Coordinates of C-alpha atoms in Angstrom, one line a residue:
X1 CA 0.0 0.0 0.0
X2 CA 1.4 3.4 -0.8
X3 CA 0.6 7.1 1.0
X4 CA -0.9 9.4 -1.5
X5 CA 1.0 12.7 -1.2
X6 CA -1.3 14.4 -4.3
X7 CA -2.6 17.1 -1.9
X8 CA 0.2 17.9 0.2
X9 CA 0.7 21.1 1.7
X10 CA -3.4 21.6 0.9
X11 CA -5.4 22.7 4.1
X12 CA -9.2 22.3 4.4
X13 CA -10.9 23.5 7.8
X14 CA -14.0 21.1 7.7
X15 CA -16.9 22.1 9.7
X16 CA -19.3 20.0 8.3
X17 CA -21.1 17.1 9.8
X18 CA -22.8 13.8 9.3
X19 CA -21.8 12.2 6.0
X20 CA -21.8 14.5 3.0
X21 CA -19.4 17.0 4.0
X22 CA -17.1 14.7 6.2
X23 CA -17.0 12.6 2.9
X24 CA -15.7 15.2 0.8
X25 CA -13.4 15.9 3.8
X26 CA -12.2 12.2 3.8
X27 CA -11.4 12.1 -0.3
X28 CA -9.2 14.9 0.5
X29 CA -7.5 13.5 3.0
X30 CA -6.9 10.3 1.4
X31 CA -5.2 12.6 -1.3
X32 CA -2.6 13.8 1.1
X33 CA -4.7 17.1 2.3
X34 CA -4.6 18.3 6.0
X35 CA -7.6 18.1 6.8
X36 CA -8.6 19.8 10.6
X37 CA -12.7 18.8 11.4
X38 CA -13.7 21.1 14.2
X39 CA -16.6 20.4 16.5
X40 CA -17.9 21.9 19.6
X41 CA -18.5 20.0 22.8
X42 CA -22.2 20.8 23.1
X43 CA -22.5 20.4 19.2
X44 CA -20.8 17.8 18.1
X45 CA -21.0 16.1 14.3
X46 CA -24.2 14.3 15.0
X47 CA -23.0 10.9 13.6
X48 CA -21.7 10.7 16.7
X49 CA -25.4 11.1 18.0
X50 CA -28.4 13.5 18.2
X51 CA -28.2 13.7 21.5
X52 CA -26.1 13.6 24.6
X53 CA -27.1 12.0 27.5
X54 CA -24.4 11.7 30.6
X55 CA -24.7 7.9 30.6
X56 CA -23.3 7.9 26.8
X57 CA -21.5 10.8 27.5
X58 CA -19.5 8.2 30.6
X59 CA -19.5 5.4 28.5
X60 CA -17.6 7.2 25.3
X61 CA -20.7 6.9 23.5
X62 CA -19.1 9.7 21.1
X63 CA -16.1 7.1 19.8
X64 CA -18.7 4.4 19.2
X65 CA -20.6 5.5 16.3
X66 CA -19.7 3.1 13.1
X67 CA -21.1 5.7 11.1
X68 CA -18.3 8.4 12.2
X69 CA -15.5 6.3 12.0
X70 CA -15.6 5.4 9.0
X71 CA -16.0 8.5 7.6
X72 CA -13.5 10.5 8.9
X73 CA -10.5 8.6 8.8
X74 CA -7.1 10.3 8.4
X75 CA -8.2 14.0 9.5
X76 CA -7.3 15.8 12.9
X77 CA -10.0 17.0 14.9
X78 CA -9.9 19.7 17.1
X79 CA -13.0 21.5 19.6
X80 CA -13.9 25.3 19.5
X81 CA -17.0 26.6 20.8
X82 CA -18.1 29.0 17.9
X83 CA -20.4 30.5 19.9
X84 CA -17.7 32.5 22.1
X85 CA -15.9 35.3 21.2
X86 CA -12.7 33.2 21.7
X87 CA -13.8 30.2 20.0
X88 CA -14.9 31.9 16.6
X89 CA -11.6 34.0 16.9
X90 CA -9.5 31.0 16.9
X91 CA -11.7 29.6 14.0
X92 CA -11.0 32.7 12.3
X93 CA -7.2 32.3 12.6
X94 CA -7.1 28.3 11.8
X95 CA -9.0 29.7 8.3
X96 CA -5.9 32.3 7.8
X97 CA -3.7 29.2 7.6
X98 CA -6.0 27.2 5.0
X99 CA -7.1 26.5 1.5
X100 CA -10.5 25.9 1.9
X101 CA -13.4 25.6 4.5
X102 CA -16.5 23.5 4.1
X103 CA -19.8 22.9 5.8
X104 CA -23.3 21.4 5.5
X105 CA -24.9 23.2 8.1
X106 CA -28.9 24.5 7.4
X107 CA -28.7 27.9 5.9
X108 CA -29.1 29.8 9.5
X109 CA -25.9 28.9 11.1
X110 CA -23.3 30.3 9.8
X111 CA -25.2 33.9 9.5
X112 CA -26.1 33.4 13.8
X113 CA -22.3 32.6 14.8
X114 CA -21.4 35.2 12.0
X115 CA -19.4 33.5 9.7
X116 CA -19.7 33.9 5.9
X117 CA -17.6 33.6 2.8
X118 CA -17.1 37.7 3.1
X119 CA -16.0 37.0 6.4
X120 CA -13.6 34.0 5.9
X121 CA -12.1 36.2 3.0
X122 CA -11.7 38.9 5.0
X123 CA -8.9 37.0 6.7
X124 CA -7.7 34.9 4.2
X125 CA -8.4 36.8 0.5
X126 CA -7.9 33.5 -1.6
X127 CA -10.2 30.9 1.1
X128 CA -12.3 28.7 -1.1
X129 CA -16.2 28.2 0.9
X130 CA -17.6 25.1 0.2
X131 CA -21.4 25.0 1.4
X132 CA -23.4 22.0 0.9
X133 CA -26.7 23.2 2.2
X134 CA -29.7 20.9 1.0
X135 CA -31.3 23.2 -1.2
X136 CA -28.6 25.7 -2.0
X137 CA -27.5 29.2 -0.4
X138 CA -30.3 30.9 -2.1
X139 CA -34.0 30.7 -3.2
X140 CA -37.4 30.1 -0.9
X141 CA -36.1 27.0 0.6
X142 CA -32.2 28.1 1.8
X143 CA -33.2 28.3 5.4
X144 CA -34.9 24.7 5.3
X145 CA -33.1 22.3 7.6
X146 CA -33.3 19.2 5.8
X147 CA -31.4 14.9 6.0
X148 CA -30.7 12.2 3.8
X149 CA -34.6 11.2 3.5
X150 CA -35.6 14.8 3.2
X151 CA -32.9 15.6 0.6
X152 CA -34.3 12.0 -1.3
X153 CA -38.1 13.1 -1.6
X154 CA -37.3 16.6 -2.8
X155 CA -35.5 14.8 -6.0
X156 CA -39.0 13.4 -6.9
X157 CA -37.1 9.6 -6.6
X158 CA -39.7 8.3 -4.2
X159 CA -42.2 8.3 -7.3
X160 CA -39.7 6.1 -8.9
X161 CA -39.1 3.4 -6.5
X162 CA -41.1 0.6 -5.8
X163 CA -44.0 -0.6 -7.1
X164 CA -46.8 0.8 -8.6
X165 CA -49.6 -0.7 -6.1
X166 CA -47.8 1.0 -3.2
X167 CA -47.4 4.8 -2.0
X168 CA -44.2 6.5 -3.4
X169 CA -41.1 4.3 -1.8
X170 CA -38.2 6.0 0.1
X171 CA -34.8 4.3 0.6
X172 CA -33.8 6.0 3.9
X173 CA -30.1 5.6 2.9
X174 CA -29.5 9.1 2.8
X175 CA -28.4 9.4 -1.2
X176 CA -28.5 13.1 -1.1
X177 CA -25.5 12.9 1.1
X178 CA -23.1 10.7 -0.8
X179 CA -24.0 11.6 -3.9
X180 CA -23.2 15.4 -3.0
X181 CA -20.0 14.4 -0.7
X182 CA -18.8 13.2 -4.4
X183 CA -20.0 16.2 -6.0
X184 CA -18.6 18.4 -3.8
X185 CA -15.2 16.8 -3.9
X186 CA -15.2 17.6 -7.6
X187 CA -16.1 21.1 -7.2
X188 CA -13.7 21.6 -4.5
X189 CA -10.6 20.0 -6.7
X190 CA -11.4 22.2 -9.4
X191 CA -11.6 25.4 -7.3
X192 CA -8.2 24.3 -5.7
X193 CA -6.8 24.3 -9.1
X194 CA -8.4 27.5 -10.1
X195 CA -6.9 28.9 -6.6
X196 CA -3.3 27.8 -7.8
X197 CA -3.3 29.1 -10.9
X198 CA -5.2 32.5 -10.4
X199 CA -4.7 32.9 -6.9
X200 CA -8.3 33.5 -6.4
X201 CA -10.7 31.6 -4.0
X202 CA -14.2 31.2 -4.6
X203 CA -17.7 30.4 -2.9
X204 CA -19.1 27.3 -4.0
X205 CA -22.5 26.6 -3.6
X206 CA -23.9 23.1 -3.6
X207 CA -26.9 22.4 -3.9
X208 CA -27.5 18.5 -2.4
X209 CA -31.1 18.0 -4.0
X210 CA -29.5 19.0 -7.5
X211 CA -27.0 16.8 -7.1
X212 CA -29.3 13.7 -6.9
X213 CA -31.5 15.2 -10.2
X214 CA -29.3 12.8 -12.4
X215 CA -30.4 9.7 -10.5
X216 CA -33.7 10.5 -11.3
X217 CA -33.0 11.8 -14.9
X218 CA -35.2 8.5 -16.8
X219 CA -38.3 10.1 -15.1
X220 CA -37.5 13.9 -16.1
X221 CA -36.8 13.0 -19.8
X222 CA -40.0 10.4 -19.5
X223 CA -42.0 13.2 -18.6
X224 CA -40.1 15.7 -20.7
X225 CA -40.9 13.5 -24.3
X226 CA -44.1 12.2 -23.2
X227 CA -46.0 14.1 -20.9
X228 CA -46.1 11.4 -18.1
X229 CA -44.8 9.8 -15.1
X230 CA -43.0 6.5 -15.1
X231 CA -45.1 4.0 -13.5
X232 CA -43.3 2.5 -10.4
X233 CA -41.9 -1.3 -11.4
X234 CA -40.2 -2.6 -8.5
X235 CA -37.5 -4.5 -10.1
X236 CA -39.0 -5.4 -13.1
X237 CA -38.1 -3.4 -16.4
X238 CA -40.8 -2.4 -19.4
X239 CA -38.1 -3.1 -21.8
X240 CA -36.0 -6.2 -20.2
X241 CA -37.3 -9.6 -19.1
X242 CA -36.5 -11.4 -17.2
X243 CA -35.5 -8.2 -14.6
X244 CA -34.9 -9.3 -11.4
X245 CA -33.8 -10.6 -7.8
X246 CA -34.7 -14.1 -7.4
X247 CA -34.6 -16.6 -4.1
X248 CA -31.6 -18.7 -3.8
X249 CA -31.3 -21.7 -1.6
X250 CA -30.2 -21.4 2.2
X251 CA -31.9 -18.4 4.1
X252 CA -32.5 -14.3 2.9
X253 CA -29.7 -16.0 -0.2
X254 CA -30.9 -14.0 -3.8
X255 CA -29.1 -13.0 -6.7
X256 CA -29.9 -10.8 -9.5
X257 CA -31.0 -11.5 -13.1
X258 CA -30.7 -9.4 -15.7
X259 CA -31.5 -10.5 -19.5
X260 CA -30.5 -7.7 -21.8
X261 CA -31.0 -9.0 -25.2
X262 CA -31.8 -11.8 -27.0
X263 CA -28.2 -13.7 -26.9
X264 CA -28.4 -13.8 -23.5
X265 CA -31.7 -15.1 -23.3
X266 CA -31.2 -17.6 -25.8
X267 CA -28.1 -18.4 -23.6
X268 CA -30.3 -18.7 -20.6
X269 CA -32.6 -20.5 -21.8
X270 CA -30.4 -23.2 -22.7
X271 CA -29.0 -23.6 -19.3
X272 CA -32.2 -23.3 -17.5
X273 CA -34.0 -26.3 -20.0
X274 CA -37.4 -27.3 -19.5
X275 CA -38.9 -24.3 -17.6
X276 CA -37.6 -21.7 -19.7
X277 CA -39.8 -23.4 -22.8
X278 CA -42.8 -21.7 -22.4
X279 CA -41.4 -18.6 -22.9
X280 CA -40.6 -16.7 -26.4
X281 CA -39.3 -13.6 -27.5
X282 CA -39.2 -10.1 -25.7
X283 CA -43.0 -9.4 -26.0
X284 CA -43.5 -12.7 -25.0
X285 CA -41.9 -12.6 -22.1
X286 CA -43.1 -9.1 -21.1
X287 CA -46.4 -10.2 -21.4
X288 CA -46.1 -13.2 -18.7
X289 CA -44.1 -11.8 -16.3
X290 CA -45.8 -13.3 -13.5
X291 CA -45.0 -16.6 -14.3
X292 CA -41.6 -15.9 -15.4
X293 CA -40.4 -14.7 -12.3
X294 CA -42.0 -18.1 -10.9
X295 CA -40.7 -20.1 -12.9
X296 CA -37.0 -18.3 -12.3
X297 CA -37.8 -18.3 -8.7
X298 CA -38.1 -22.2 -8.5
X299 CA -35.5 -23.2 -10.4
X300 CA -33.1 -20.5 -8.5
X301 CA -34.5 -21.7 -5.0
X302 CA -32.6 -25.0 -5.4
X303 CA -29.2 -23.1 -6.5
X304 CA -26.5 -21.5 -3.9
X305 CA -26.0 -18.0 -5.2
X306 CA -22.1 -17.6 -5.3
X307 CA -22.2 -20.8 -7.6
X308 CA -25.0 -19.7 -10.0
X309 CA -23.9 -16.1 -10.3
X310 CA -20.3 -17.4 -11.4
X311 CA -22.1 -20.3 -13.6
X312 CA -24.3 -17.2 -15.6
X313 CA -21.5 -15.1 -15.7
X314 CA -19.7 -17.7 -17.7
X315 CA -22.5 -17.8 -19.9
X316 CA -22.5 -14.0 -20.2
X317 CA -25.4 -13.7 -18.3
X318 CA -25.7 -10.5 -16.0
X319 CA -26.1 -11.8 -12.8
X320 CA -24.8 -10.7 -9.3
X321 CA -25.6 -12.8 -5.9
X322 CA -26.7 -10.0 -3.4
X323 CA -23.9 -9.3 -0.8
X324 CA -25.4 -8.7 3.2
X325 CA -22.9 -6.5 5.2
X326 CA -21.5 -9.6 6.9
X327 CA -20.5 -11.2 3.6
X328 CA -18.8 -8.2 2.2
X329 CA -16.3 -8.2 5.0
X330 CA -15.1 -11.9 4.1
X331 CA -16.1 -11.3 0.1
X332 CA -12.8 -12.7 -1.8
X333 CA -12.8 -10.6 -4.7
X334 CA -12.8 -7.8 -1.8
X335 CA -10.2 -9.3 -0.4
X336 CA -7.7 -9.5 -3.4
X337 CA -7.9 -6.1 -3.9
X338 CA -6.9 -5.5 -0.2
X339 CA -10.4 -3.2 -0.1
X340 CA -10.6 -3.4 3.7
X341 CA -7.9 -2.3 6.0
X342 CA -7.9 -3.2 9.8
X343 CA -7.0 -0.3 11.9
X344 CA -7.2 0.0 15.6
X345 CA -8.9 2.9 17.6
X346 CA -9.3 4.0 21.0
X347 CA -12.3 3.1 22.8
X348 CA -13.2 0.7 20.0
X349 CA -10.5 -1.5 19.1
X350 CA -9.2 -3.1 15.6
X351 CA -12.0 -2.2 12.7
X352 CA -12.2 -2.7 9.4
X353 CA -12.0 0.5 7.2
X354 CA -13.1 0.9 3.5
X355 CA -10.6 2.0 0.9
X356 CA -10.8 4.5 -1.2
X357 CA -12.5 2.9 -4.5
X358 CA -9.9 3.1 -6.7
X359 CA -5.7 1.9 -7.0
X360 CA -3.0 4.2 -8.2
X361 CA -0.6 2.0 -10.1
X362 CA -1.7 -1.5 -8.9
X363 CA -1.5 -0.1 -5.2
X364 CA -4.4 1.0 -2.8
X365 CA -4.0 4.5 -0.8
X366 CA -2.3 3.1 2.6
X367 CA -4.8 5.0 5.5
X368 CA -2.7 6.8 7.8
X369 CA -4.7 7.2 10.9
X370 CA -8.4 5.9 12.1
X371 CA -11.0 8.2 13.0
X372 CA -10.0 10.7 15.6
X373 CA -11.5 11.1 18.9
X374 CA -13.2 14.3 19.8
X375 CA -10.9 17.3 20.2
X376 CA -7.5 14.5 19.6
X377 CA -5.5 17.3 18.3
X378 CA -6.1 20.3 20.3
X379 CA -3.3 20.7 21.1
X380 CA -1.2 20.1 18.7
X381 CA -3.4 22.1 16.4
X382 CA -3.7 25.1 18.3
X383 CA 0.3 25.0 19.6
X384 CA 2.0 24.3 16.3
X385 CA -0.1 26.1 14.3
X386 CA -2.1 29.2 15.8
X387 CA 0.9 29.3 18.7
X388 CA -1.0 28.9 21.4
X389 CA 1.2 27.9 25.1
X390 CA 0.3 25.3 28.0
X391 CA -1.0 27.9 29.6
X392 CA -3.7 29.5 27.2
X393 CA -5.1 25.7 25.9
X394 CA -5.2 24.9 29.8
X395 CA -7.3 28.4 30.3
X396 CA -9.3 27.7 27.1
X397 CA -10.4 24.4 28.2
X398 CA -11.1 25.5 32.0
X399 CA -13.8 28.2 30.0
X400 CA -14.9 25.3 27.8
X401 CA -14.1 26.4 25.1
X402 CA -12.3 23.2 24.3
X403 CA -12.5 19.8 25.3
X404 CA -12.8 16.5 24.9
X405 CA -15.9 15.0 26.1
X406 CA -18.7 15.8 24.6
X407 CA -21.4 18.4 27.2
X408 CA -24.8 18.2 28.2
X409 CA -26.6 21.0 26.2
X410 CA -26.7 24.3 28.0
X411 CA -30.8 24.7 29.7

């Protein structure tokens, strides 16, 4: 495994919480970038939790959360209370020292602690601002406060999932924030380029519901050509059949089907035999889908899935058996590509981290450093960099405006 040093000497002050800023934040760091996430005591990044309570609070609840830790791998992580003079001062100096800032806060917080991109500039000229509200810095709904599920129904997706017999079907997985944590990245690699070469900074403004549009681009250009809505399908497909996730022997075991043209159903057809007889060409098979999917489903029930996906595949056939998160951890193919990388952590011991999804040169990006507890680097950050003595980190956290346990919130 190799260290990545393609952002070295790049600083990014990342404010943001849950998973689509922090998963900007982590790209960059994998690159190389010194990446600094500040929290607050009182308000920490609520993938820690949404609340404090003192019985999670004395059983480091806060370095528990699955979520967190693998999402911010390889940053440092420091605590400032923004809302004290002191705090948002120090803030303001960390941001003299950086490339970049970021944050996915609601539109409201930044302008009550008063912060801004005038004001970030104001001490550093060339700062690049990367905000990742849900619906954008501007328009009627900046100020809405808005998650993952939120962010999903506002992309009009739920009218295309499921089936067409149910209500509108939410995945609760919280695509708005990946999808814009990998947006953002881009925008904030191009903007760090443009600061290089121009030595300007810039305010980027992400918008997390527009980044999910393009999932959800069959049913715009549907009702763009047509003047209708695509009717919900489940996993069946108007213009492929068979389309599908069918049982597999052994229990909650499936694997996915997917017949693309007629090759491959010729192909499958052949291997399947007897049941597969009944069935003709495209519009055939479109017409009967009932009892094709049976008829799949009883002759998959008797097959193990890892042996029937590799038997299709040498056929050609599209076919995946479906992965549950306890099988991806021993997966083989997973495994020769060195995907998962055992690390251990205070409070929580040796855990397995995901890779970044891509090699550089046949070699996967070594990760430096697990997750950091709350406020880990206080003090290094605020010695070695703002300049900070023993004496005024030892007075800052007896105010609390650092720390490293996560507070009760103030009555």
């Amino acid at each position: 495994m190799k260290i990545n040093n393609s952002l070295k000497g790049v600083r990014i002050i990342d404010l943001s919480m849950g998973w689509a800023g922090p998963l900007a934040a982590r790209n960059l760091a994998d690159l190389g970038a010194d990446v600094i996430k500040v929290e607050s005591c009182e308000h920490f990044d609520w993938w820690r939790s949404w609340e404090a309570t003192q019985e999670w609070i004395d059983e480091d609840g806060a370095e528990k959360s699955p979520a967190f830790n693998s999402v911010n791998r390889n940053n440092r992580n420091i605590t400032l209370d923004l809302s004290h003079p002191e705090g948002r001062d120090l803030l303001l100096k960390l941001v003299a020292t950086a490339n970049a800032v970021m944050e996915n806060f609601s539109g409201s917080v930044l302008p009550k602690l008063n912060l801004s991109y005038e004001v970030f500039k104001e001490v550093k000229e060339d700062i690049i601002l990367l905000s990742m509200h849900a619906f954008g810095s501007s328009g009627p709904w900046e100020m809405f406060r808005a998650y993952g599920s939120t962010v999903e129904q506002s992309s009009g997706l739920p009218h295309l999932n499921g089936i067409a017999s149910d209500p509108p079907m939410m995945h609760h997985i919280a695509y708005g924030d990946a999808v814009a944590g990998l947006n953002g990245v881009s925008a904030l690699l191009i903007a760090l380029r443009h600061q290089v070469k121009t030595g300007k900074g810039q305010f980027i403004d992400l918008s997390q519901v527009e980044s999910l549009f393009p999932l959800a681009a069959h049913g715009i250009i549907e009702f763009t050509a047509n003047g209708k809505h695509p009717s919900r399908k489940g996993n069946r497909s108007e213009f492929f059949a068979p389309h599908g996730v069918y049982p597999c022997k052994g229990e909650d075991k499936w694997i996915v089907i997917q017949i693309l043209n007629e090759d491959q159903w010729l192909s499958f057809k052949k291997l399947v035999g007897t049941p597969m007889q009944q069935f003709g060409d495209l519009k055939d098979r479109l017409s009967k889908l009932d009892y094709l999917d049976k008829a799949i489903s009883e002759w998959t029930s008797t097959k193990e899935s890892q042996s029937l996906m590799y038997f299709l595949q040498e056929a050609k056939i599209p076919s995946a058996a479906t992965h549950t998160m306890s099988s991806l951890l021993n997966d083989p193919h997973l495994n020769s590509r060195e995907f998962w990388q055992w690390l251990d952590r205070a409070v929580v011991g040796n855990q397995p981290n995901p890779s970044a999804p891509f090699n550089v040169n046949g070699e996967r990006l070594h990760i430096k450093s697990p997750a950091p507890t709350l406020g880990q680097h206080n003090k290094e950050v605020l010695s070695k960099i703002l300049g900070l003595n023993q004496n005024d980190i030892d007075r800052l956290k007896q105010i609390g405006i650092i720390g490293t346990k996560p507070k009760m919130p103030s009555a």
